[in-house]
PDB file of C-alpha atoms in Angstrom:
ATOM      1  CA  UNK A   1      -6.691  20.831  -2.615  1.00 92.00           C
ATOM      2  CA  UNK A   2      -4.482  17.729  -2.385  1.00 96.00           C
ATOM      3  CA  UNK A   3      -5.416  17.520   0.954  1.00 96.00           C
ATOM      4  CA  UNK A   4      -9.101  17.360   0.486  1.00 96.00           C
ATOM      5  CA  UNK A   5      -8.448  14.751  -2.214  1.00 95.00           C
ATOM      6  CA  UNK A   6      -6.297  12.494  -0.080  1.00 97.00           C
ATOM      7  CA  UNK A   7      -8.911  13.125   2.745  1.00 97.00           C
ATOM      8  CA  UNK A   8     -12.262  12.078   0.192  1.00 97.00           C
ATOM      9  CA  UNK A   9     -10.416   8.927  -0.769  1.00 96.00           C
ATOM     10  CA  UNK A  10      -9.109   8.255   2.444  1.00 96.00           C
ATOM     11  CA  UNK A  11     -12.988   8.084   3.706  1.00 97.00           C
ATOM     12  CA  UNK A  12     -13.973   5.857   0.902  1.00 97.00           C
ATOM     13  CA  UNK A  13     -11.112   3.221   1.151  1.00 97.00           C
ATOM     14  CA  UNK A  14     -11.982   2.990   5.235  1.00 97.00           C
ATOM     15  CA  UNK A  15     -15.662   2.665   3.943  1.00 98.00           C
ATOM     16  CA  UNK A  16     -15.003  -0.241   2.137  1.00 97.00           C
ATOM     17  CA  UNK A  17     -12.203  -1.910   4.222  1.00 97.00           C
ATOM     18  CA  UNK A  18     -14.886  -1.443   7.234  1.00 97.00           C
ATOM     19  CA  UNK A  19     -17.582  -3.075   4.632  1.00 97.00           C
ATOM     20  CA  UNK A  20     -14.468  -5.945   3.391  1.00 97.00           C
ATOM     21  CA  UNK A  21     -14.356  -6.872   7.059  1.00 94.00           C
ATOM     22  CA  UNK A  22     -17.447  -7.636   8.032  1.00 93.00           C
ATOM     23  CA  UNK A  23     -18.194  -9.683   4.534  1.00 94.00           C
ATOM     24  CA  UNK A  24     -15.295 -11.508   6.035  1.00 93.00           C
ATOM     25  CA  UNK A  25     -16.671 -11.955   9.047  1.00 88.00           C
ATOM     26  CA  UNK A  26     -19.960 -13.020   8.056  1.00 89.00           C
ATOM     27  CA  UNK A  27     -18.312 -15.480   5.430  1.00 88.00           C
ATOM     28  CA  UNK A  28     -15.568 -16.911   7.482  1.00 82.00           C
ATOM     29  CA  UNK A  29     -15.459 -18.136  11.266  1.00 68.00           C
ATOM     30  CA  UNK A  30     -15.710 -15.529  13.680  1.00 66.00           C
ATOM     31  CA  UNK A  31     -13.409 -16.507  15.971  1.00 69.00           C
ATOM     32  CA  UNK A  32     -10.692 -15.131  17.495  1.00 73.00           C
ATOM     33  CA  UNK A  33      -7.347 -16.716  16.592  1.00 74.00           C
ATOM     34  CA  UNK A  34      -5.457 -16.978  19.665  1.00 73.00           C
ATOM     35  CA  UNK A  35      -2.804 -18.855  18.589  1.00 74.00           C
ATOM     36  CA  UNK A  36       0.581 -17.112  20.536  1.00 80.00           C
ATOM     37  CA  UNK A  37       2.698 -17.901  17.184  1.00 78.00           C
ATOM     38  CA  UNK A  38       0.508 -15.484  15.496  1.00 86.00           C
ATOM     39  CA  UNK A  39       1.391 -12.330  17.534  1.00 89.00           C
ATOM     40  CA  UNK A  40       4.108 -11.291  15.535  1.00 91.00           C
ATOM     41  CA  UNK A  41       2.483 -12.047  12.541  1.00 93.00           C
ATOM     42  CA  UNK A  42      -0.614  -9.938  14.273  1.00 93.00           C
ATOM     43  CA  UNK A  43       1.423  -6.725  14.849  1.00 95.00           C
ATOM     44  CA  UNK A  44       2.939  -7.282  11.225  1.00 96.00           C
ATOM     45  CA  UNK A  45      -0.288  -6.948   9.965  1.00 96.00           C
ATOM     46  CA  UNK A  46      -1.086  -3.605  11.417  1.00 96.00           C
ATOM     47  CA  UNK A  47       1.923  -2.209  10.201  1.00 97.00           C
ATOM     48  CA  UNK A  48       0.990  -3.095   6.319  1.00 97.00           C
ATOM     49  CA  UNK A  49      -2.630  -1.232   6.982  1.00 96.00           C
ATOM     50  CA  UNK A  50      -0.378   1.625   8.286  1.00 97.00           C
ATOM     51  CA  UNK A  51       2.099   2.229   5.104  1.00 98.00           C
ATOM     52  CA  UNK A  52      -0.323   0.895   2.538  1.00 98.00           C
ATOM     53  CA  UNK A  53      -2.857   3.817   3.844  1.00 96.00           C
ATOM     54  CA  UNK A  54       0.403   6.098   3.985  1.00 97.00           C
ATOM     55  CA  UNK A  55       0.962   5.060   0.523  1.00 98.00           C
ATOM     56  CA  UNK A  56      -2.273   5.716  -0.192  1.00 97.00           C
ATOM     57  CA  UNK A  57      -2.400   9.073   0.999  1.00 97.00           C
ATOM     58  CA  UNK A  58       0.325  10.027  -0.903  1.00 97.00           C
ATOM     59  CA  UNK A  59      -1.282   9.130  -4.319  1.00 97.00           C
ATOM     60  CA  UNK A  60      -4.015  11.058  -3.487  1.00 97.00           C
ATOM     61  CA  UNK A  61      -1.438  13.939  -2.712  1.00 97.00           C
ATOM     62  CA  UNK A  62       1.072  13.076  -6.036  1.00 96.00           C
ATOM     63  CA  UNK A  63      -2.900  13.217  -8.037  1.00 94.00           C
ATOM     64  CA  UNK A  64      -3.955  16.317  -6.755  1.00 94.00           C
ATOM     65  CA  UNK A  65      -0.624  18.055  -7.382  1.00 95.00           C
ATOM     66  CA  UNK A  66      -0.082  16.303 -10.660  1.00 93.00           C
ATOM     67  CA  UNK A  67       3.369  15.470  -9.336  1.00 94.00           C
ATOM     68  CA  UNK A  68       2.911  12.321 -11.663  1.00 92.00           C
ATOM     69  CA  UNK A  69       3.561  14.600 -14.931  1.00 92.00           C
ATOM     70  CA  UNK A  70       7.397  15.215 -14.079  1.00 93.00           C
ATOM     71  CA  UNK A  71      10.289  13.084 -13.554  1.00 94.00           C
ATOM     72  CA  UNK A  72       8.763  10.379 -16.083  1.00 94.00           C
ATOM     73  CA  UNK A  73      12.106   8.068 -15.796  1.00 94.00           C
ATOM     74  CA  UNK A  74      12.597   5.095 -13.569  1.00 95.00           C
ATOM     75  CA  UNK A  75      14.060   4.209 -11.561  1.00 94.00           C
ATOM     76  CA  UNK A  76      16.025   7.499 -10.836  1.00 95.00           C
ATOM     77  CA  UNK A  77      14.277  10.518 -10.981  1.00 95.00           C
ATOM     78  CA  UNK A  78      15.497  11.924 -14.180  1.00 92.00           C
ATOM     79  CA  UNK A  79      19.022  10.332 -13.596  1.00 94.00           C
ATOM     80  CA  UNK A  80      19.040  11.279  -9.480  1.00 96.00           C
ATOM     81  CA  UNK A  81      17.952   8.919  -6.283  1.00 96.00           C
ATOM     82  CA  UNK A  82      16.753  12.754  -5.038  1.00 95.00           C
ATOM     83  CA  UNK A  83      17.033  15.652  -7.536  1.00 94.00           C
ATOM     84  CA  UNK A  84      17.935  19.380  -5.833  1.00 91.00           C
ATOM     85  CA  UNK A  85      14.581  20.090  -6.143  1.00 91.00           C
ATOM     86  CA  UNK A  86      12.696  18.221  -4.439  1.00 93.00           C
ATOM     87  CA  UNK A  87      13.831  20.304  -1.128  1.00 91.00           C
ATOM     88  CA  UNK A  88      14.016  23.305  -3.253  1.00 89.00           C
ATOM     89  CA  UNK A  89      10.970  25.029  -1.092  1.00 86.00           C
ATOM     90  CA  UNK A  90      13.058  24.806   2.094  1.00 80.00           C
ATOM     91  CA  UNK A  91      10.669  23.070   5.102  1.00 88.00           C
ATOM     92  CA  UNK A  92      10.507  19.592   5.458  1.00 88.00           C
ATOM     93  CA  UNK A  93       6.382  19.598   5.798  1.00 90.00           C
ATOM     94  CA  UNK A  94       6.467  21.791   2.832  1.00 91.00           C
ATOM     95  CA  UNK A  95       8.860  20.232   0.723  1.00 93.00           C
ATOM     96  CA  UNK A  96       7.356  16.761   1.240  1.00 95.00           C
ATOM     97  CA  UNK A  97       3.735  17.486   1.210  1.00 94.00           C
ATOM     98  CA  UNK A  98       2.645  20.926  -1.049  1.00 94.00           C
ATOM     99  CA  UNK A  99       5.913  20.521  -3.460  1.00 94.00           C
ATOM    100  CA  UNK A 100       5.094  17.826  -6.318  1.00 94.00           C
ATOM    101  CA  UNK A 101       9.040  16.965  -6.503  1.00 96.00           C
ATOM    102  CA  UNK A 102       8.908  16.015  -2.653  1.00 96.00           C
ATOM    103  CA  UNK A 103       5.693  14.371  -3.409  1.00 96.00           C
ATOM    104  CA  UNK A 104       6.512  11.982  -5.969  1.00 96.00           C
ATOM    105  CA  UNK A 105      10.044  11.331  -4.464  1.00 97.00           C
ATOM    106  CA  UNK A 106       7.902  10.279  -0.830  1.00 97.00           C
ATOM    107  CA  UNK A 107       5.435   8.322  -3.188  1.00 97.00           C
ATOM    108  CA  UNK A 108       8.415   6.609  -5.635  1.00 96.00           C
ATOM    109  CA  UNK A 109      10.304   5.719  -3.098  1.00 97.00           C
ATOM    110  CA  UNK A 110       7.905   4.748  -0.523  1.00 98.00           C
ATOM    111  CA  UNK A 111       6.710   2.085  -2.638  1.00 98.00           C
ATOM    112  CA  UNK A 112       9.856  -0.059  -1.325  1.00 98.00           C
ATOM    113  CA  UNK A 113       9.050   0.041   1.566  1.00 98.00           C
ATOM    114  CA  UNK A 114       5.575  -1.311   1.028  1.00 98.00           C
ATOM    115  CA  UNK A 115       6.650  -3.975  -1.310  1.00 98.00           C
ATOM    116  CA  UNK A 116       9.476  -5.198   1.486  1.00 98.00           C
ATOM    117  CA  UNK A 117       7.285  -5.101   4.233  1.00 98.00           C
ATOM    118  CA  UNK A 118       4.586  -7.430   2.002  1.00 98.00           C
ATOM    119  CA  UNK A 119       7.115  -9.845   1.157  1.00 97.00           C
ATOM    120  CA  UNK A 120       8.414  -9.597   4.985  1.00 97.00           C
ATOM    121  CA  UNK A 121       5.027 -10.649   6.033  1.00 96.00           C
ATOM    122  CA  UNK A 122       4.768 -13.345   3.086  1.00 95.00           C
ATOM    123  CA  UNK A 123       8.022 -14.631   4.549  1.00 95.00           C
ATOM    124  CA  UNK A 124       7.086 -14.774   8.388  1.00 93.00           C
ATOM    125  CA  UNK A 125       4.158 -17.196   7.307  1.00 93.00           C
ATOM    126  CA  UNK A 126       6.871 -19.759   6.094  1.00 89.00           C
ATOM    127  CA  UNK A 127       6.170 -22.674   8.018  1.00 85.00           C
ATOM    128  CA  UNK A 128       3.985 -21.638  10.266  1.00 89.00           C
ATOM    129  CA  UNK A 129       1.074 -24.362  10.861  1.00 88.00           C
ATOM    130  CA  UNK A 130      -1.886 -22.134   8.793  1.00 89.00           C
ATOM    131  CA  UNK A 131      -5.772 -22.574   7.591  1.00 87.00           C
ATOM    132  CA  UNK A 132      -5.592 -22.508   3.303  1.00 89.00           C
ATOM    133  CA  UNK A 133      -7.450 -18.888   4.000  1.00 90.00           C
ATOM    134  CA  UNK A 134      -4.317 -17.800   5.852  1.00 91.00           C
ATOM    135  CA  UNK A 135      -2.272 -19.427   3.277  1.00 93.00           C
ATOM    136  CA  UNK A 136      -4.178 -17.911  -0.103  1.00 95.00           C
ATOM    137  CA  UNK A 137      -4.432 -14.342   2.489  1.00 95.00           C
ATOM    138  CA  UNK A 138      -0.450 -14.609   2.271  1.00 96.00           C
ATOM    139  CA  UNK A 139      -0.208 -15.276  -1.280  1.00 96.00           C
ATOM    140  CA  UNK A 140      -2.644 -12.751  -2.486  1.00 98.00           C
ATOM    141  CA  UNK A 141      -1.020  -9.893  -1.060  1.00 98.00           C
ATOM    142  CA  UNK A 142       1.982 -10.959  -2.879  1.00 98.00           C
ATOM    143  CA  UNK A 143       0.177 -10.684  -5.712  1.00 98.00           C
ATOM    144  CA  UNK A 144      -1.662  -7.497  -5.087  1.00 98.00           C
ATOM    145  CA  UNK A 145       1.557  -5.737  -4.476  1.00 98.00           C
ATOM    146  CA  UNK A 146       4.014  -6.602  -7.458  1.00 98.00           C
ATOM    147  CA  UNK A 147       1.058  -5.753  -9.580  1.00 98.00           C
ATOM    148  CA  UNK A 148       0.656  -2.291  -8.043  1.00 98.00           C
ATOM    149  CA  UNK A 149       4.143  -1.941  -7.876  1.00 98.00           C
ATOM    150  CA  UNK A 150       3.924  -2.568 -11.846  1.00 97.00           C
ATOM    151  CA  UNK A 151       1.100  -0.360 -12.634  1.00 97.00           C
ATOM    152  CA  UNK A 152       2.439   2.837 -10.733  1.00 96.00           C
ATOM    153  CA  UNK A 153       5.984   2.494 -12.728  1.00 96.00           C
ATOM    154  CA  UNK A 154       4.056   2.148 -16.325  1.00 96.00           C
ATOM    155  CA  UNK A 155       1.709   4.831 -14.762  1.00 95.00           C
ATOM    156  CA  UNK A 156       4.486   6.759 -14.191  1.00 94.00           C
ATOM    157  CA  UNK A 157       6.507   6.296 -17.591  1.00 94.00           C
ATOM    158  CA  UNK A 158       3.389   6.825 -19.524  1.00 94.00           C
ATOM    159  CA  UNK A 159       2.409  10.213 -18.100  1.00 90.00           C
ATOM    160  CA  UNK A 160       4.374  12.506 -20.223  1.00 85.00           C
ATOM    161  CA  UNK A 161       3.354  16.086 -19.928  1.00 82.00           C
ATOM    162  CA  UNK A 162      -0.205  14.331 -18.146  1.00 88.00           C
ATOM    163  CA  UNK A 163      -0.921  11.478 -16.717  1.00 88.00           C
ATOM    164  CA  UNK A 164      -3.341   9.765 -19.051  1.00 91.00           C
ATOM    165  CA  UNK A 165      -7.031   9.041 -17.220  1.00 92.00           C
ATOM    166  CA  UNK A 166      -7.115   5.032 -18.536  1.00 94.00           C
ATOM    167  CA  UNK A 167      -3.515   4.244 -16.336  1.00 94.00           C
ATOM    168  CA  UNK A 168      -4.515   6.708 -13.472  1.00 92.00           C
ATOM    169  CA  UNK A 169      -7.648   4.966 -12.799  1.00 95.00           C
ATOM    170  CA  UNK A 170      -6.160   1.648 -13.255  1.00 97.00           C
ATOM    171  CA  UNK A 171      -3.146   2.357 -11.030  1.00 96.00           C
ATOM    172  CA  UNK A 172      -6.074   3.902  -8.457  1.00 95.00           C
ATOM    173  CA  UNK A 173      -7.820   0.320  -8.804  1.00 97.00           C
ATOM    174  CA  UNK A 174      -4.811  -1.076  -7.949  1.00 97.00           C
ATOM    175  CA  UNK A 175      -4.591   0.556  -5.382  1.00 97.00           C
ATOM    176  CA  UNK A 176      -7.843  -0.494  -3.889  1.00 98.00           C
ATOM    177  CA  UNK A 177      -7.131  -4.464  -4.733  1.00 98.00           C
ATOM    178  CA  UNK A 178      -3.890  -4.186  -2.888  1.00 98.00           C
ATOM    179  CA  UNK A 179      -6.048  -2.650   0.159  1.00 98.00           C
ATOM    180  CA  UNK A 180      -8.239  -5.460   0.116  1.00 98.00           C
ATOM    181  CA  UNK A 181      -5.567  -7.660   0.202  1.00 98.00           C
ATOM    182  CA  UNK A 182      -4.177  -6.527   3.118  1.00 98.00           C
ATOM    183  CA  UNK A 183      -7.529  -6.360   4.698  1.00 97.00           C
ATOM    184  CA  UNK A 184      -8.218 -10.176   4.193  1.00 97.00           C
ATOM    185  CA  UNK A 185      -4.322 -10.569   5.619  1.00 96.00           C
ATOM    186  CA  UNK A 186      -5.253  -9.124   8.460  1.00 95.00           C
ATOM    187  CA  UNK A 187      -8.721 -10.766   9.290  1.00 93.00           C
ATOM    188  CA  UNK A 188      -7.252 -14.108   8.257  1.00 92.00           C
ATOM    189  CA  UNK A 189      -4.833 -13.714  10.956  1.00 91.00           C
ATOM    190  CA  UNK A 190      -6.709 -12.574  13.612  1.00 88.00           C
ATOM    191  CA  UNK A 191      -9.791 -14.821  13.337  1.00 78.00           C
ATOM    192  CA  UNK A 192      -8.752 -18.102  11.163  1.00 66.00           C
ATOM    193  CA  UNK A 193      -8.980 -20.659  14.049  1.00 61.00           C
ATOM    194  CA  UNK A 194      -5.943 -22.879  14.072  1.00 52.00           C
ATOM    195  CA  UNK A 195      -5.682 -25.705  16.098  1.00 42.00           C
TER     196      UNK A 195
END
């Protein structure tokens, strides 16, 4: 079951982002930053955990369909922004969570929006007055994200009848490293002291 899948990894990625923060907070300066120019920044923040993990989730579901084996073209789906069938099962649920074409259009395309709301975040910390761990926080999810955002294209272009276990893994590891980086975003944000 997809479901189970996305559920399993789900558990393990809040496992680590639970162990991530308190490294962090052990590491770093536990307090609070309460800095009011950092509120927006804040509830940015919490919206990258949310569509990274929705991201996430879908991976898990475009896996454990093998929705990754069809539609190997990019950046159209085999010449289409959303081919007929990908609502060729009728519901919306259905069609966009048990049907791999609704699948892997949710997961291609949802991609943008987590690589535009990284580089919206990236771009709110321009010129704000920040600690070089807020600074290198901001930079790293840059990174994080244009490298996933690599990985699942070649991912996708390379899986050909299957999607071969060496890019799926790497691509899942990506995933992960972009996760992290969102997690030190966030804890930079909320408890780099700035005076």
């Amino acid at each position: 079951s997809h479901y189970r899948l996305a559920i399993h990894l789900c558990a393990a990625f809040s496992l680590f982002i639970y162990v991530l923060w308190t490294a962090l907070s052990i590491k770093f300066d536990r307090r609070k930053n309460t800095n009011s120019s950092f509120d927006r920044l804040k509830a940015v923040g919490v919206w990258l955990f949310v569509v990274v993990f929705v991201q996430i989730i879908y991976g898990a579901f475009t896996a454990g369909l093998n929705a990754g084996t069809i539609y190997n073209t990019w950046p159209l789906m085999n010449g289409e922004f959303m081919p007929d069938n990908v609502t060729a099962l009728g519901g919306f649920l259905t069609n966009f969570t048990d049907h791999k074409d609704g699948v892997q259009f949710v997961h291609r395309w949802f991609a943008f929006v987590v690589v535009g709301l990284v580089f919206y975040a990236w771009w709110e910390t321009r010129g704000m007055k920040m600690s070089p761990s807020q600074q290198t926080s901001a930079w790293l999810i840059i990174a994080a994200v244009v490298l996933q955002f690599v990985l699942g294209v070649v991912t996708l272009l390379l899986s050909q009848g299957n999607v071969p276990v060496w890019i799926g893994v790497i691509h899942q590891a990506g995933a992960l490293v972009l996760l992290a980086a969102v997690t030190f975003f966030n804890h930079r944000i909320r408890k780099a002291f700035v005076a």
